Amino acid sequence: MPDHDVVEHFDFIGDFEVVRLLKITPTESIESTPTGLTFKVFSNNQELKIYHSAIDDAYQLFTIYRDDGVSDLDSFGNLSIQPGLQARMITAQTTKQIALSNASLIITEFPPLSNTVLVTVAEKIEKGE
């Protein structure tokens, strides 16, 4: 993965550690907790570049389509809007949707010809962690 300052024309947003993976089908939801998977996120205010810790020098490019906040549900079930943005990428008929806030990165993947949804939840790593 690149250092914070080497992605030309993109600003570093943060490092995010994957804390939960979900596979959702019409009949069940399977949750797993991976270890050691991280993302580095960069933005140029039009696109996001997301680098995965397991794949050197490879990134996914998402187009930002909303920057007016993301929905957040607190532990009491109250819905609020937090600062953040939304982006998407469509490749090989697979759609990936991102919700990025100051605290988390959520990637929702909709594979083609499937009734399965994959959700990756990552939390921002603060300096010193």
PDB file of C-alpha atoms in Angstrom:
ATOM      1  CA  MET A   1       0.000   0.000   0.000  1.00  0.00           C
ATOM      2  CA  PRO A   2       1.227   3.519  -0.691  1.00  0.00           C
ATOM      3  CA  ASP A   3       2.390   5.968   1.950  1.00  0.00           C
ATOM      4  CA  HIS A   4       0.059   8.812   2.855  1.00  0.00           C
ATOM      5  CA  ASP A   5       1.697  11.330   0.533  1.00  0.00           C
ATOM      6  CA  VAL A   6       2.491   9.353  -2.616  1.00  0.00           C
ATOM      7  CA  VAL A   7      -0.894   9.206  -4.353  1.00  0.00           C
ATOM      8  CA  GLU A   8      -0.619  12.023  -6.850  1.00  0.00           C
ATOM      9  CA  HIS A   9      -3.580  14.469  -6.982  1.00  0.00           C
ATOM     10  CA  PHE A  10      -5.346  12.687  -4.088  1.00  0.00           C
ATOM     11  CA  ASP A  11      -5.468  13.616  -0.405  1.00  0.00           C
ATOM     12  CA  PHE A  12      -5.139  11.031   2.342  1.00  0.00           C
ATOM     13  CA  ILE A  13      -8.442  10.474   4.193  1.00  0.00           C
ATOM     14  CA  GLY A  14      -7.428   7.749   6.622  1.00  0.00           C
ATOM     15  CA  ASP A  15      -6.609   4.162   7.439  1.00  0.00           C
ATOM     16  CA  PHE A  16      -9.539   1.844   8.160  1.00  0.00           C
ATOM     17  CA  GLU A  17      -9.442  -1.598   9.786  1.00  0.00           C
ATOM     18  CA  VAL A  18     -12.014  -4.199   8.721  1.00  0.00           C
ATOM     19  CA  VAL A  19     -13.982  -5.229  11.818  1.00  0.00           C
ATOM     20  CA  ARG A  20     -16.840  -7.195  10.284  1.00  0.00           C
ATOM     21  CA  LEU A  21     -17.779  -9.009   7.078  1.00  0.00           C
ATOM     22  CA  LEU A  22     -21.396  -9.928   6.360  1.00  0.00           C
ATOM     23  CA  LYS A  23     -22.842 -12.209   3.708  1.00  0.00           C
ATOM     24  CA  ILE A  24     -26.582 -11.663   3.449  1.00  0.00           C
ATOM     25  CA  THR A  25     -28.942 -13.957   1.551  1.00  0.00           C
ATOM     26  CA  PRO A  26     -32.750 -14.112   1.611  1.00  0.00           C
ATOM     27  CA  THR A  27     -32.594 -16.887   4.208  1.00  0.00           C
ATOM     28  CA  GLU A  28     -29.607 -16.055   6.419  1.00  0.00           C
ATOM     29  CA  SER A  29     -26.915 -13.618   7.426  1.00  0.00           C
ATOM     30  CA  ILE A  30     -23.411 -14.940   8.037  1.00  0.00           C
ATOM     31  CA  GLU A  31     -20.986 -12.720   9.953  1.00  0.00           C
ATOM     32  CA  SER A  32     -17.230 -13.120  10.272  1.00  0.00           C
ATOM     33  CA  THR A  33     -14.511 -11.094  11.945  1.00  0.00           C
ATOM     34  CA  PRO A  34     -11.339 -10.880   9.873  1.00  0.00           C
ATOM     35  CA  THR A  35      -7.994  -9.915  11.353  1.00  0.00           C
ATOM     36  CA  GLY A  36      -5.329  -7.727   9.873  1.00  0.00           C
ATOM     37  CA  LEU A  37      -7.270  -6.384   6.869  1.00  0.00           C
ATOM     38  CA  THR A  38      -6.979  -2.634   6.373  1.00  0.00           C
ATOM     39  CA  PHE A  39      -7.772  -0.016   3.746  1.00  0.00           C
ATOM     40  CA  LYS A  40      -6.031   3.253   2.935  1.00  0.00           C
ATOM     41  CA  VAL A  41      -8.496   5.810   1.561  1.00  0.00           C
ATOM     42  CA  PHE A  42      -7.622   8.808  -0.628  1.00  0.00           C
ATOM     43  CA  SER A  43      -9.870  11.405  -2.282  1.00  0.00           C
ATOM     44  CA  ASN A  44      -9.668  14.196  -4.842  1.00  0.00           C
ATOM     45  CA  ASN A  45     -13.253  15.364  -4.053  1.00  0.00           C
ATOM     46  CA  GLN A  46     -14.577  13.580  -7.150  1.00  0.00           C
ATOM     47  CA  GLU A  47     -13.270  10.057  -6.648  1.00  0.00           C
ATOM     48  CA  LEU A  48     -12.034   7.753  -3.911  1.00  0.00           C
ATOM     49  CA  LYS A  49      -9.011   5.493  -4.280  1.00  0.00           C
ATOM     50  CA  ILE A  50      -9.125   2.597  -1.855  1.00  0.00           C
ATOM     51  CA  TYR A  51      -6.045   0.448  -1.346  1.00  0.00           C
ATOM     52  CA  HIS A  52      -6.390  -3.001   0.317  1.00  0.00           C
ATOM     53  CA  SER A  53      -3.623  -4.178   2.662  1.00  0.00           C
ATOM     54  CA  ALA A  54      -3.543  -7.679   1.135  1.00  0.00           C
ATOM     55  CA  ILE A  55      -2.874  -6.466  -2.423  1.00  0.00           C
ATOM     56  CA  ASP A  56       0.232  -4.349  -3.098  1.00  0.00           C
ATOM     57  CA  ASP A  57      -0.187  -1.279  -5.328  1.00  0.00           C
ATOM     58  CA  ALA A  58      -3.730  -2.212  -6.380  1.00  0.00           C
ATOM     59  CA  TYR A  59      -6.662   0.057  -5.710  1.00  0.00           C
ATOM     60  CA  GLN A  60     -10.330   0.392  -6.478  1.00  0.00           C
ATOM     61  CA  LEU A  61     -11.608   3.682  -7.866  1.00  0.00           C
ATOM     62  CA  PHE A  62     -15.053   4.877  -6.747  1.00  0.00           C
ATOM     63  CA  THR A  63     -16.979   7.876  -8.081  1.00  0.00           C
ATOM     64  CA  ILE A  64     -18.366  10.185  -5.397  1.00  0.00           C
ATOM     65  CA  TYR A  65     -22.016  11.016  -6.026  1.00  0.00           C
ATOM     66  CA  ARG A  66     -23.086  12.499  -2.662  1.00  0.00           C
ATOM     67  CA  ASP A  67     -21.090  14.467  -0.143  1.00  0.00           C
ATOM     68  CA  ASP A  68     -23.887  15.795   2.054  1.00  0.00           C
ATOM     69  CA  GLY A  69     -23.677  13.115   4.753  1.00  0.00           C
ATOM     70  CA  VAL A  70     -24.451   9.496   5.551  1.00  0.00           C
ATOM     71  CA  SER A  71     -27.193   7.939   7.664  1.00  0.00           C
ATOM     72  CA  ASP A  72     -26.250   6.692  11.115  1.00  0.00           C
ATOM     73  CA  LEU A  73     -28.324   4.554  13.459  1.00  0.00           C
ATOM     74  CA  ASP A  74     -27.418   4.857  17.136  1.00  0.00           C
ATOM     75  CA  SER A  75     -27.789   2.141  19.774  1.00  0.00           C
ATOM     76  CA  PHE A  76     -31.319   3.400  20.596  1.00  0.00           C
ATOM     77  CA  GLY A  77     -32.500   3.077  16.978  1.00  0.00           C
ATOM     78  CA  ASN A  78     -32.468   6.818  16.279  1.00  0.00           C
ATOM     79  CA  LEU A  79     -31.520   7.804  12.737  1.00  0.00           C
ATOM     80  CA  SER A  80     -29.315  10.839  12.132  1.00  0.00           C
ATOM     81  CA  ILE A  81     -27.167  12.270   9.359  1.00  0.00           C
ATOM     82  CA  GLN A  82     -23.411  12.393   9.995  1.00  0.00           C
ATOM     83  CA  PRO A  83     -20.787  14.193   7.896  1.00  0.00           C
ATOM     84  CA  GLY A  84     -19.623  11.919   5.122  1.00  0.00           C
ATOM     85  CA  LEU A  85     -19.954  10.924   1.518  1.00  0.00           C
ATOM     86  CA  GLN A  86     -21.239   8.179  -0.708  1.00  0.00           C
ATOM     87  CA  ALA A  87     -19.545   6.698  -3.752  1.00  0.00           C
ATOM     88  CA  ARG A  88     -20.022   3.803  -6.136  1.00  0.00           C
ATOM     89  CA  MET A  89     -18.208   1.644  -8.632  1.00  0.00           C
ATOM     90  CA  ILE A  90     -19.667  -0.666 -11.273  1.00  0.00           C
ATOM     91  CA  THR A  91     -17.364  -3.246 -12.844  1.00  0.00           C
ATOM     92  CA  ALA A  92     -18.171  -6.511 -14.586  1.00  0.00           C
ATOM     93  CA  GLN A  93     -21.802  -5.903 -13.649  1.00  0.00           C
ATOM     94  CA  THR A  94     -20.914  -5.848  -9.941  1.00  0.00           C
ATOM     95  CA  THR A  95     -22.024  -2.745  -8.087  1.00  0.00           C
ATOM     96  CA  LYS A  96     -20.148  -1.559  -5.001  1.00  0.00           C
ATOM     97  CA  GLN A  97     -21.548   1.215  -2.830  1.00  0.00           C
ATOM     98  CA  ILE A  98     -19.518   3.099  -0.197  1.00  0.00           C
ATOM     99  CA  ALA A  99     -20.627   5.103   2.806  1.00  0.00           C
ATOM    100  CA  LEU A 100     -17.640   6.946   4.275  1.00  0.00           C
ATOM    101  CA  SER A 101     -17.777   8.983   7.484  1.00  0.00           C
ATOM    102  CA  ASN A 102     -15.196  10.327   9.918  1.00  0.00           C
ATOM    103  CA  ALA A 103     -15.422   7.076  11.890  1.00  0.00           C
ATOM    104  CA  SER A 104     -16.202   4.286   9.422  1.00  0.00           C
ATOM    105  CA  LEU A 105     -16.109   2.909   5.902  1.00  0.00           C
ATOM    106  CA  ILE A 106     -18.906   0.592   4.795  1.00  0.00           C
ATOM    107  CA  ILE A 107     -18.703  -1.183   1.449  1.00  0.00           C
ATOM    108  CA  THR A 108     -21.828  -2.928   0.159  1.00  0.00           C
ATOM    109  CA  GLU A 109     -21.353  -5.217  -2.829  1.00  0.00           C
ATOM    110  CA  PHE A 110     -24.114  -6.468  -5.118  1.00  0.00           C
ATOM    111  CA  PRO A 111     -22.765  -9.286  -7.332  1.00  0.00           C
ATOM    112  CA  PRO A 112     -24.475  -9.905 -10.696  1.00  0.00           C
ATOM    113  CA  LEU A 113     -27.111 -12.616 -10.991  1.00  0.00           C
ATOM    114  CA  SER A 114     -27.116 -13.224  -7.267  1.00  0.00           C
ATOM    115  CA  ASN A 115     -29.437 -12.794  -4.325  1.00  0.00           C
ATOM    116  CA  THR A 116     -26.439 -12.319  -2.018  1.00  0.00           C
ATOM    117  CA  VAL A 117     -25.208  -8.995  -0.663  1.00  0.00           C
ATOM    118  CA  LEU A 118     -21.714  -8.659   0.802  1.00  0.00           C
ATOM    119  CA  VAL A 119     -21.045  -5.960   3.402  1.00  0.00           C
ATOM    120  CA  THR A 120     -17.611  -4.927   4.682  1.00  0.00           C
ATOM    121  CA  VAL A 121     -17.489  -2.730   7.782  1.00  0.00           C
ATOM    122  CA  ALA A 122     -14.249  -0.948   8.665  1.00  0.00           C
ATOM    123  CA  GLU A 123     -13.481   1.532  11.440  1.00  0.00           C
ATOM    124  CA  LYS A 124     -11.040   4.396  11.190  1.00  0.00           C
ATOM    125  CA  ILE A 125      -7.693   3.782  12.828  1.00  0.00           C
ATOM    126  CA  GLU A 126      -6.662   6.792  14.846  1.00  0.00           C
ATOM    127  CA  LYS A 127      -2.975   7.703  15.011  1.00  0.00           C
ATOM    128  CA  GLY A 128      -1.229   5.885  17.816  1.00  0.00           C
ATOM    129  CA  GLU A 129      -3.375   2.738  17.599  1.00  0.00           C
TER     130      GLU A 129
END
